[in-house]
CSV table of N, CA and C in Angstrom, one decimal:
chain,number,residue,atom,x,y,z
A,1,UNK,N,26.6,72.2,95.6
A,1,UNK,CA,27.9,72.8,95.1
A,1,UNK,C,28.5,71.9,94.1
A,2,UNK,N,28.8,72.5,93.0
A,2,UNK,CA,29.4,71.7,91.8
A,2,UNK,C,30.8,71.4,92.1
A,3,UNK,N,31.3,70.2,91.8
A,3,UNK,CA,32.7,69.8,92.0
A,3,UNK,C,33.5,70.4,90.8
A,4,UNK,N,34.8,70.7,91.2
A,4,UNK,CA,35.7,71.2,90.2
A,4,UNK,C,36.2,70.1,89.3
A,5,UNK,N,36.0,70.2,88.0
A,5,UNK,CA,36.4,69.1,87.1
A,5,UNK,C,37.5,69.6,86.2
A,6,UNK,N,38.2,68.7,85.6
A,6,UNK,CA,39.3,69.0,84.7
A,6,UNK,C,38.8,69.9,83.6
A,7,UNK,N,37.7,69.7,83.0
A,7,UNK,CA,37.2,70.5,81.9
A,7,UNK,C,36.8,71.9,82.3
A,8,UNK,N,36.8,72.2,83.6
A,8,UNK,CA,36.5,73.6,84.1
A,8,UNK,C,37.7,74.5,84.0
A,9,UNK,N,38.9,73.9,84.0
A,9,UNK,CA,40.2,74.6,84.1
A,9,UNK,C,40.4,75.4,82.8
A,10,UNK,N,40.9,76.6,82.9
A,10,UNK,CA,41.2,77.5,81.8
A,10,UNK,C,42.5,78.2,82.1
A,11,UNK,N,43.4,78.6,81.1
A,11,UNK,CA,44.5,79.4,81.4
A,11,UNK,C,44.1,80.8,81.9
A,12,UNK,N,45.0,81.4,82.7
A,12,UNK,CA,44.7,82.7,83.1
A,12,UNK,C,44.7,83.7,81.9
A,13,UNK,N,43.7,84.6,81.9
A,13,UNK,CA,43.6,85.5,80.8
A,13,UNK,C,44.9,86.3,80.5
A,14,UNK,N,45.4,86.3,79.3
A,14,UNK,CA,46.6,87.0,78.9
A,14,UNK,C,47.9,86.1,79.0
A,15,UNK,N,47.7,84.9,79.5
A,15,UNK,CA,48.9,84.0,79.6
A,15,UNK,C,49.2,83.2,78.4
A,16,UNK,N,48.3,83.1,77.5
A,16,UNK,CA,48.5,82.4,76.2
A,16,UNK,C,48.3,83.3,75.0
A,17,UNK,N,49.0,83.0,74.0
A,17,UNK,CA,48.9,83.8,72.7
A,17,UNK,C,48.6,82.8,71.6
A,18,UNK,N,48.0,83.3,70.6
A,18,UNK,CA,47.8,82.5,69.4
A,18,UNK,C,49.1,82.2,68.7
A,19,UNK,N,49.3,81.1,68.1
A,19,UNK,CA,50.5,80.8,67.4
A,19,UNK,C,50.6,81.6,66.1
A,20,UNK,N,51.8,82.2,65.8
A,20,UNK,CA,51.9,82.9,64.5
A,20,UNK,C,52.0,81.9,63.4
A,21,UNK,N,51.2,82.2,62.4
A,21,UNK,CA,51.1,81.3,61.2
A,21,UNK,C,51.9,82.0,60.1
A,22,UNK,N,53.2,81.7,59.9
A,22,UNK,CA,54.0,82.3,59.0
A,22,UNK,C,53.9,81.8,57.6
A,23,UNK,N,54.1,82.6,56.6
A,23,UNK,CA,54.1,82.2,55.2
A,23,UNK,C,52.8,81.8,54.6
A,24,UNK,N,51.7,82.5,55.0
A,24,UNK,CA,50.4,82.2,54.5
A,24,UNK,C,49.8,83.2,53.6
A,25,UNK,N,50.6,83.6,52.6
A,25,UNK,CA,50.1,84.5,51.5
A,25,UNK,C,50.7,85.9,51.8
A,26,UNK,N,50.8,86.7,50.7
A,26,UNK,CA,51.4,88.0,50.7
A,26,UNK,C,50.6,89.0,51.5
A,27,UNK,N,49.3,88.8,51.6
A,27,UNK,CA,48.5,89.8,52.3
A,27,UNK,C,48.7,89.7,53.8
A,28,UNK,N,49.1,88.6,54.3
A,28,UNK,CA,49.2,88.4,55.8
A,28,UNK,C,50.5,89.1,56.3
A,29,UNK,N,50.5,89.3,57.7
A,29,UNK,CA,51.6,90.0,58.3
A,29,UNK,C,52.9,89.3,58.1
A,30,UNK,N,53.0,88.0,58.2
A,30,UNK,CA,54.2,87.2,58.0
A,30,UNK,C,54.2,86.4,56.7
A,31,UNK,N,53.7,87.1,55.7
A,31,UNK,CA,53.6,86.4,54.4
A,31,UNK,C,54.9,86.5,53.6
A,32,UNK,N,54.9,85.9,52.4
A,32,UNK,CA,56.0,85.9,51.5
A,32,UNK,C,57.3,85.4,52.1
A,33,UNK,N,58.1,86.2,52.6
A,33,UNK,CA,59.4,85.7,53.1
A,33,UNK,C,59.4,85.2,54.5
A,34,UNK,N,58.2,85.3,55.2
A,34,UNK,CA,58.0,84.8,56.5
A,34,UNK,C,59.0,85.2,57.6
A,35,UNK,N,59.5,86.4,57.5
A,35,UNK,CA,60.4,86.9,58.5
A,35,UNK,C,61.8,86.5,58.4
A,36,UNK,N,62.1,85.9,57.2
A,36,UNK,CA,63.5,85.4,57.0
A,36,UNK,C,64.4,86.3,56.2
A,37,UNK,N,63.9,87.5,55.8
A,37,UNK,CA,64.6,88.4,55.0
A,37,UNK,C,64.6,87.9,53.5
A,38,UNK,N,65.5,88.4,52.7
A,38,UNK,CA,65.4,88.0,51.3
A,38,UNK,C,66.7,87.3,50.9
A,39,UNK,N,66.6,86.2,50.2
A,39,UNK,CA,67.7,85.4,49.6
A,39,UNK,C,68.7,84.9,50.6
A,40,UNK,N,69.6,84.2,50.2
A,40,UNK,CA,70.6,83.6,51.0
A,40,UNK,C,70.3,82.3,51.7
A,41,UNK,N,71.3,81.7,52.3
A,41,UNK,CA,71.1,80.4,52.9
A,41,UNK,C,70.0,80.4,54.0
A,42,UNK,N,70.1,81.5,54.8
A,42,UNK,CA,69.1,81.6,55.9
A,42,UNK,C,67.7,81.6,55.5
A,43,UNK,N,67.5,82.2,54.3
A,43,UNK,CA,66.1,82.3,53.8
A,43,UNK,C,65.6,80.9,53.2
A,44,UNK,N,66.5,80.1,52.8
A,44,UNK,CA,66.2,78.9,52.1
A,44,UNK,C,66.2,77.6,53.0
A,45,UNK,N,67.0,77.6,54.0
A,45,UNK,CA,67.1,76.4,54.9
A,45,UNK,C,67.5,76.7,56.3
A,46,UNK,N,67.4,75.8,57.2
A,46,UNK,CA,67.8,76.0,58.6
A,46,UNK,C,69.3,75.9,58.6
A,47,UNK,N,70.0,77.0,59.2
A,47,UNK,CA,71.4,77.0,59.3
A,47,UNK,C,71.7,76.7,60.8
A,48,UNK,N,72.7,75.8,61.0
A,48,UNK,CA,73.0,75.5,62.4
A,48,UNK,C,73.7,76.6,63.1
A,49,UNK,N,73.5,76.7,64.4
A,49,UNK,CA,74.0,77.8,65.2
A,49,UNK,C,75.5,78.0,65.2
A,50,UNK,N,76.2,76.8,65.0
A,50,UNK,CA,77.7,76.9,64.9
A,50,UNK,C,78.2,77.2,63.6
A,51,UNK,N,77.4,77.5,62.6
A,51,UNK,CA,77.8,77.8,61.2
A,51,UNK,C,78.4,79.2,61.2
A,52,UNK,N,79.6,79.4,60.6
A,52,UNK,CA,80.3,80.7,60.7
A,52,UNK,C,80.4,81.3,59.3
A,53,UNK,N,79.5,81.0,58.4
A,53,UNK,CA,79.5,81.6,57.1
A,53,UNK,C,80.6,81.2,56.2
A,54,UNK,N,81.1,80.0,56.3
A,54,UNK,CA,82.1,79.5,55.4
A,54,UNK,C,83.5,79.6,55.9
A,55,UNK,N,83.7,80.4,57.0
A,55,UNK,CA,85.0,80.5,57.7
A,55,UNK,C,85.3,79.2,58.3
A,56,UNK,N,86.6,78.8,58.5
A,56,UNK,CA,86.9,77.6,59.2
A,56,UNK,C,86.3,77.6,60.6
A,57,UNK,N,85.4,76.7,60.9
A,57,UNK,CA,84.7,76.7,62.1
A,57,UNK,C,85.5,76.5,63.4
A,58,UNK,N,85.1,76.9,64.5
A,58,UNK,CA,85.8,76.9,65.7
A,58,UNK,C,86.2,75.4,66.0
A,59,UNK,N,85.3,74.5,65.8
A,59,UNK,CA,85.6,73.1,66.2
A,59,UNK,C,86.7,72.5,65.3
A,60,UNK,N,87.0,73.1,64.2
A,60,UNK,CA,88.1,72.7,63.3
A,60,UNK,C,89.4,73.5,63.5
A,61,UNK,N,89.3,74.7,64.1
A,61,UNK,CA,90.4,75.5,64.4
A,61,UNK,C,91.2,75.0,65.6
A,62,UNK,N,90.5,74.4,66.6
A,62,UNK,CA,91.1,74.0,67.8
A,62,UNK,C,91.7,72.6,67.6
A,63,UNK,N,92.9,72.4,68.0
A,63,UNK,CA,93.6,71.1,67.8
A,63,UNK,C,92.8,70.0,68.5
A,64,UNK,N,92.8,68.8,67.8
A,64,UNK,CA,92.0,67.7,68.3
A,64,UNK,C,92.5,67.1,69.6
A,65,UNK,N,93.8,66.9,69.7
A,65,UNK,CA,94.4,66.3,70.9
A,65,UNK,C,95.5,67.2,71.4
A,66,UNK,N,95.7,67.3,72.7
A,66,UNK,CA,96.8,68.1,73.2
A,66,UNK,C,98.0,67.3,73.4
A,67,UNK,N,98.0,66.0,73.3
A,67,UNK,CA,99.1,65.2,73.5
A,67,UNK,C,99.2,64.6,74.9
A,68,UNK,N,100.0,63.6,75.1
A,68,UNK,CA,100.1,63.0,76.4
A,68,UNK,C,101.4,63.5,77.0
A,69,UNK,N,101.3,64.2,78.1
A,69,UNK,CA,102.4,64.8,78.8
A,69,UNK,C,103.1,63.8,79.7
A,70,UNK,N,104.2,64.2,80.3
A,70,UNK,CA,104.9,63.4,81.2
A,70,UNK,C,104.5,63.5,82.6
A,71,UNK,N,103.4,64.1,82.8
A,71,UNK,CA,102.8,64.3,84.2
A,71,UNK,C,103.5,65.4,84.9
A,72,UNK,N,103.1,65.7,86.1
A,72,UNK,CA,103.7,66.8,86.8
A,72,UNK,C,105.2,66.6,87.2
A,73,UNK,N,106.0,67.6,87.2
A,73,UNK,CA,107.4,67.5,87.5
A,73,UNK,C,107.5,67.4,89.1
A,74,UNK,N,108.5,66.7,89.5
A,74,UNK,CA,108.7,66.6,91.0
A,74,UNK,C,109.6,67.8,91.3
A,75,UNK,N,109.0,68.8,92.0
A,75,UNK,CA,109.7,70.0,92.3
A,75,UNK,C,110.4,69.9,93.7
A,76,UNK,N,111.7,70.1,93.7
A,76,UNK,CA,112.5,70.0,94.9
A,76,UNK,C,112.8,71.3,95.4
A,77,UNK,N,112.9,71.4,96.7
A,77,UNK,CA,113.4,72.6,97.4
A,77,UNK,C,114.9,72.3,97.7
A,78,UNK,N,115.8,73.2,97.2
A,78,UNK,CA,117.2,72.9,97.2
A,78,UNK,C,117.9,73.5,98.4
A,79,UNK,N,118.7,72.7,99.0
A,79,UNK,CA,119.6,73.1,100.2
A,79,UNK,C,121.0,72.7,99.8
A,80,UNK,N,122.0,73.6,100.0
A,80,UNK,CA,123.4,73.2,99.7
A,80,UNK,C,124.0,72.8,101.0
A,81,UNK,N,125.1,72.0,100.9
A,81,UNK,CA,125.9,71.6,102.1
A,81,UNK,C,126.5,72.8,102.8
A,82,UNK,N,126.8,73.8,102.1
A,82,UNK,CA,127.3,75.1,102.7
A,82,UNK,C,126.3,75.7,103.6
A,83,UNK,N,125.0,75.6,103.3
A,83,UNK,CA,123.9,76.1,104.1
A,83,UNK,C,123.9,75.3,105.5
A,84,UNK,N,124.1,74.0,105.4
A,84,UNK,CA,124.1,73.2,106.6
A,84,UNK,C,125.3,73.6,107.5
A,85,UNK,N,126.4,73.8,106.9
A,85,UNK,CA,127.6,74.2,107.6
A,85,UNK,C,127.4,75.6,108.2
A,86,UNK,N,126.8,76.5,107.5
A,86,UNK,CA,126.6,77.9,107.9
A,86,UNK,C,125.7,77.9,109.2
A,87,UNK,N,124.7,77.1,109.2
A,87,UNK,CA,123.8,77.0,110.4
A,87,UNK,C,124.3,76.1,111.5
A,88,UNK,N,125.5,75.6,111.3
A,88,UNK,CA,126.2,74.7,112.3
A,88,UNK,C,125.3,73.6,112.7
A,89,UNK,N,124.8,72.9,111.7
A,89,UNK,CA,123.9,71.8,112.0
A,89,UNK,C,124.7,70.5,112.2
A,90,UNK,N,124.3,69.7,113.2
A,90,UNK,CA,124.9,68.4,113.3
A,90,UNK,C,123.8,67.4,113.9
A,91,UNK,N,124.1,66.1,113.8
A,91,UNK,CA,123.1,65.1,114.3
A,91,UNK,C,122.1,64.8,113.2
A,92,UNK,N,120.9,64.4,113.7
A,92,UNK,CA,119.8,64.0,112.8
A,92,UNK,C,119.1,65.2,112.1
A,93,UNK,N,119.0,65.1,110.8
A,93,UNK,CA,118.4,66.2,110.0
A,93,UNK,C,117.4,65.6,109.0
A,94,UNK,N,116.2,66.1,109.1
A,94,UNK,CA,115.1,65.7,108.2
A,94,UNK,C,114.5,67.0,107.6
A,95,UNK,N,113.6,66.8,106.6
A,95,UNK,CA,113.0,68.0,106.0
A,95,UNK,C,112.3,69.0,107.0
A,96,UNK,N,111.7,68.4,108.0
A,96,UNK,CA,111.0,69.3,109.0
A,96,UNK,C,112.1,70.2,109.8
A,97,UNK,N,113.2,69.5,110.1
A,97,UNK,CA,114.3,70.3,110.8
A,97,UNK,C,114.8,71.4,109.9
A,98,UNK,N,114.9,71.2,108.6
A,98,UNK,CA,115.4,72.2,107.7
A,98,UNK,C,114.3,73.3,107.6
A,99,UNK,N,113.1,73.0,107.6
A,99,UNK,CA,112.0,74.0,107.6
A,99,UNK,C,112.0,74.9,108.8
A,100,UNK,N,112.2,74.2,110.0
A,100,UNK,CA,112.2,75.0,111.3
A,100,UNK,C,113.4,75.9,111.3
A,101,UNK,N,114.5,75.5,110.7
A,101,UNK,CA,115.7,76.4,110.7
A,101,UNK,C,115.7,77.5,109.6
A,102,UNK,N,114.6,77.4,108.8
A,102,UNK,CA,114.5,78.5,107.8
A,102,UNK,C,115.3,78.2,106.5
A,103,UNK,N,115.8,77.0,106.3
A,103,UNK,CA,116.6,76.7,105.1
A,103,UNK,C,115.6,76.4,103.9
A,104,UNK,N,114.4,76.0,104.2
A,104,UNK,CA,113.5,75.8,103.1
A,104,UNK,C,112.2,76.6,103.4
A,105,UNK,N,111.7,77.3,102.5
A,105,UNK,CA,110.6,78.2,102.7
A,105,UNK,C,109.3,77.6,102.6
A,106,UNK,N,109.1,76.5,101.9
A,106,UNK,CA,107.8,75.9,101.6
A,106,UNK,C,107.8,74.4,101.8
A,107,UNK,N,106.7,73.9,101.8
A,107,UNK,CA,106.6,72.4,101.9
A,107,UNK,C,107.0,71.9,100.5
A,108,UNK,N,107.5,70.7,100.5
A,108,UNK,CA,107.9,70.1,99.2
A,108,UNK,C,109.0,69.1,99.4
A,109,UNK,N,109.5,68.5,98.4
A,109,UNK,CA,110.5,67.5,98.5
A,109,UNK,C,111.9,68.2,98.6
A,110,UNK,N,112.7,67.7,99.5
A,110,UNK,CA,114.0,68.4,99.7
A,110,UNK,C,115.2,67.6,99.0
A,111,UNK,N,116.0,68.4,98.4
A,111,UNK,CA,117.2,67.9,97.7
A,111,UNK,C,118.4,68.6,98.2
A,112,UNK,N,119.5,67.9,98.5
A,112,UNK,CA,120.7,68.5,99.0
A,112,UNK,C,121.7,68.5,97.8
A,113,UNK,N,122.3,69.6,97.6
A,113,UNK,CA,123.3,69.8,96.5
A,113,UNK,C,124.7,70.0,97.2
A,114,UNK,N,125.7,69.8,96.4
A,114,UNK,CA,127.1,69.8,96.9
A,114,UNK,C,127.8,71.1,96.8
A,115,UNK,N,127.2,72.2,96.8
A,115,UNK,CA,127.8,73.5,96.7
A,115,UNK,C,128.4,73.9,98.1
A,116,UNK,N,129.7,74.1,98.2
A,116,UNK,CA,130.3,74.5,99.4
A,116,UNK,C,131.0,73.3,100.1
A,117,UNK,N,131.4,73.5,101.3
A,117,UNK,CA,132.1,72.4,102.1
A,117,UNK,C,131.3,72.2,103.4
A,118,UNK,N,131.5,71.0,104.0
A,118,UNK,CA,130.9,70.7,105.3
A,118,UNK,C,131.9,69.9,106.1
A,119,UNK,N,131.9,70.2,107.4
A,119,UNK,CA,132.8,69.5,108.3
A,119,UNK,C,132.0,68.9,109.4
A,120,UNK,N,130.8,69.3,109.6
A,120,UNK,CA,129.9,68.7,110.7
A,120,UNK,C,129.4,67.3,110.3
A,121,UNK,N,129.3,66.5,111.3
A,121,UNK,CA,128.8,65.1,111.0
A,121,UNK,C,127.2,65.2,111.1
A,122,UNK,N,126.6,65.0,110.0
A,122,UNK,CA,125.1,65.0,110.0
A,122,UNK,C,124.5,63.7,109.4
A,123,UNK,N,123.4,63.3,110.0
A,123,UNK,CA,122.7,62.1,109.5
A,123,UNK,C,121.5,62.7,108.8
A,124,UNK,N,121.6,62.7,107.4
A,124,UNK,CA,120.5,63.3,106.6
A,124,UNK,C,119.4,62.3,106.2
A,125,UNK,N,118.2,62.7,106.3
A,125,UNK,CA,117.0,62.0,105.8
A,125,UNK,C,116.3,62.9,104.9
A,126,UNK,N,116.6,62.8,103.6
A,126,UNK,CA,116.1,63.7,102.6
A,126,UNK,C,115.5,62.9,101.4
A,127,UNK,N,114.8,63.6,100.6
A,127,UNK,CA,114.1,63.0,99.4
A,127,UNK,C,115.1,62.7,98.3
A,128,UNK,N,116.1,63.5,98.1
A,128,UNK,CA,117.1,63.3,97.1
A,128,UNK,C,118.4,64.0,97.5
A,129,UNK,N,119.5,63.6,96.9
A,129,UNK,CA,120.8,64.2,97.2
A,129,UNK,C,121.7,64.0,96.0
A,130,UNK,N,122.5,64.9,95.6
A,130,UNK,CA,123.4,64.8,94.5
A,130,UNK,C,124.6,63.9,94.9
A,131,UNK,N,125.3,63.3,94.0
A,131,UNK,CA,126.4,62.5,94.2
A,131,UNK,C,127.6,63.2,95.0
A,132,UNK,N,127.8,64.4,94.5
A,132,UNK,CA,128.9,65.2,95.1
A,132,UNK,C,128.6,65.5,96.6
A,133,UNK,N,127.3,65.9,96.9
A,133,UNK,CA,126.9,66.2,98.2
A,133,UNK,C,127.0,65.0,99.1
A,134,UNK,N,126.5,63.8,98.6
A,134,UNK,CA,126.6,62.6,99.3
A,134,UNK,C,128.0,62.3,99.7
A,135,UNK,N,128.9,62.5,98.8
A,135,UNK,CA,130.4,62.2,99.0
A,135,UNK,C,130.9,63.1,100.1
A,136,UNK,N,130.5,64.4,100.1
A,136,UNK,CA,131.0,65.4,101.1
A,136,UNK,C,130.5,65.1,102.5
A,137,UNK,N,129.2,64.7,102.6
A,137,UNK,CA,128.6,64.4,103.9
A,137,UNK,C,129.2,63.2,104.5
A,138,UNK,N,129.4,62.1,103.7
A,138,UNK,CA,130.0,60.9,104.2
A,138,UNK,C,131.5,61.1,104.5
A,139,UNK,N,132.2,62.0,103.8
A,139,UNK,CA,133.6,62.3,104.1
A,139,UNK,C,133.7,63.0,105.5
A,140,UNK,N,132.7,63.8,105.8
A,140,UNK,CA,132.7,64.5,107.1
A,140,UNK,C,132.2,63.6,108.2
A,141,UNK,N,131.9,62.4,107.9
A,141,UNK,CA,131.5,61.4,109.0
A,141,UNK,C,130.0,61.3,109.2
A,142,UNK,N,129.2,61.8,108.2
A,142,UNK,CA,127.7,61.7,108.3
A,142,UNK,C,127.2,60.5,107.5
A,143,UNK,N,125.9,60.4,107.5
A,143,UNK,CA,125.2,59.3,106.8
A,143,UNK,C,124.1,60.0,106.0
A,144,UNK,N,123.6,59.3,104.9
A,144,UNK,CA,122.5,59.7,104.1
A,144,UNK,C,121.5,58.6,103.9
A,145,UNK,N,120.2,59.0,104.2
A,145,UNK,CA,119.1,58.1,104.0
A,145,UNK,C,118.1,58.8,103.1
A,146,UNK,N,117.7,58.1,102.1
A,146,UNK,CA,116.7,58.6,101.1
A,146,UNK,C,115.3,58.3,101.5
A,147,UNK,N,114.4,59.3,101.6
A,147,UNK,CA,113.0,59.1,102.0
A,147,UNK,C,112.3,58.8,100.7
A,148,UNK,N,111.6,57.6,100.7
A,148,UNK,CA,110.8,57.3,99.5
A,148,UNK,C,109.5,58.1,99.4
A,149,UNK,N,109.2,58.6,98.3
A,149,UNK,CA,108.0,59.4,98.1
A,149,UNK,C,106.8,58.6,97.9
């Protein structure tokens, strides 16, 4: 039995085609213009795929740099001192307490604002507080502690 050698290998019939020889005389199938049509840049030289026919190209229409932003904003969930008074809250209050009471709808940094009045003594632990709110809470006998982010 003969061994299979490298020179015995052939491509499967129909899997290979002869290379088209373009531009080989006017009598041939791809002669004269060689499938490029007549006249114009495309007939004379290779035109890059990104060429848009003289229109300002996309890579020049788009701005080069978008600029350096200030980064993401710190979004606060706002609670007024009137809301604390309305829920009759006293004692230790932190962001989780406010979430459980339904004063804040989502997770995030909590800020207390000074809209309204408060008479309850509350010990606040929040991310931020306005000066007016801080003054009202301390006047009512409470304390304010800022949580560092």
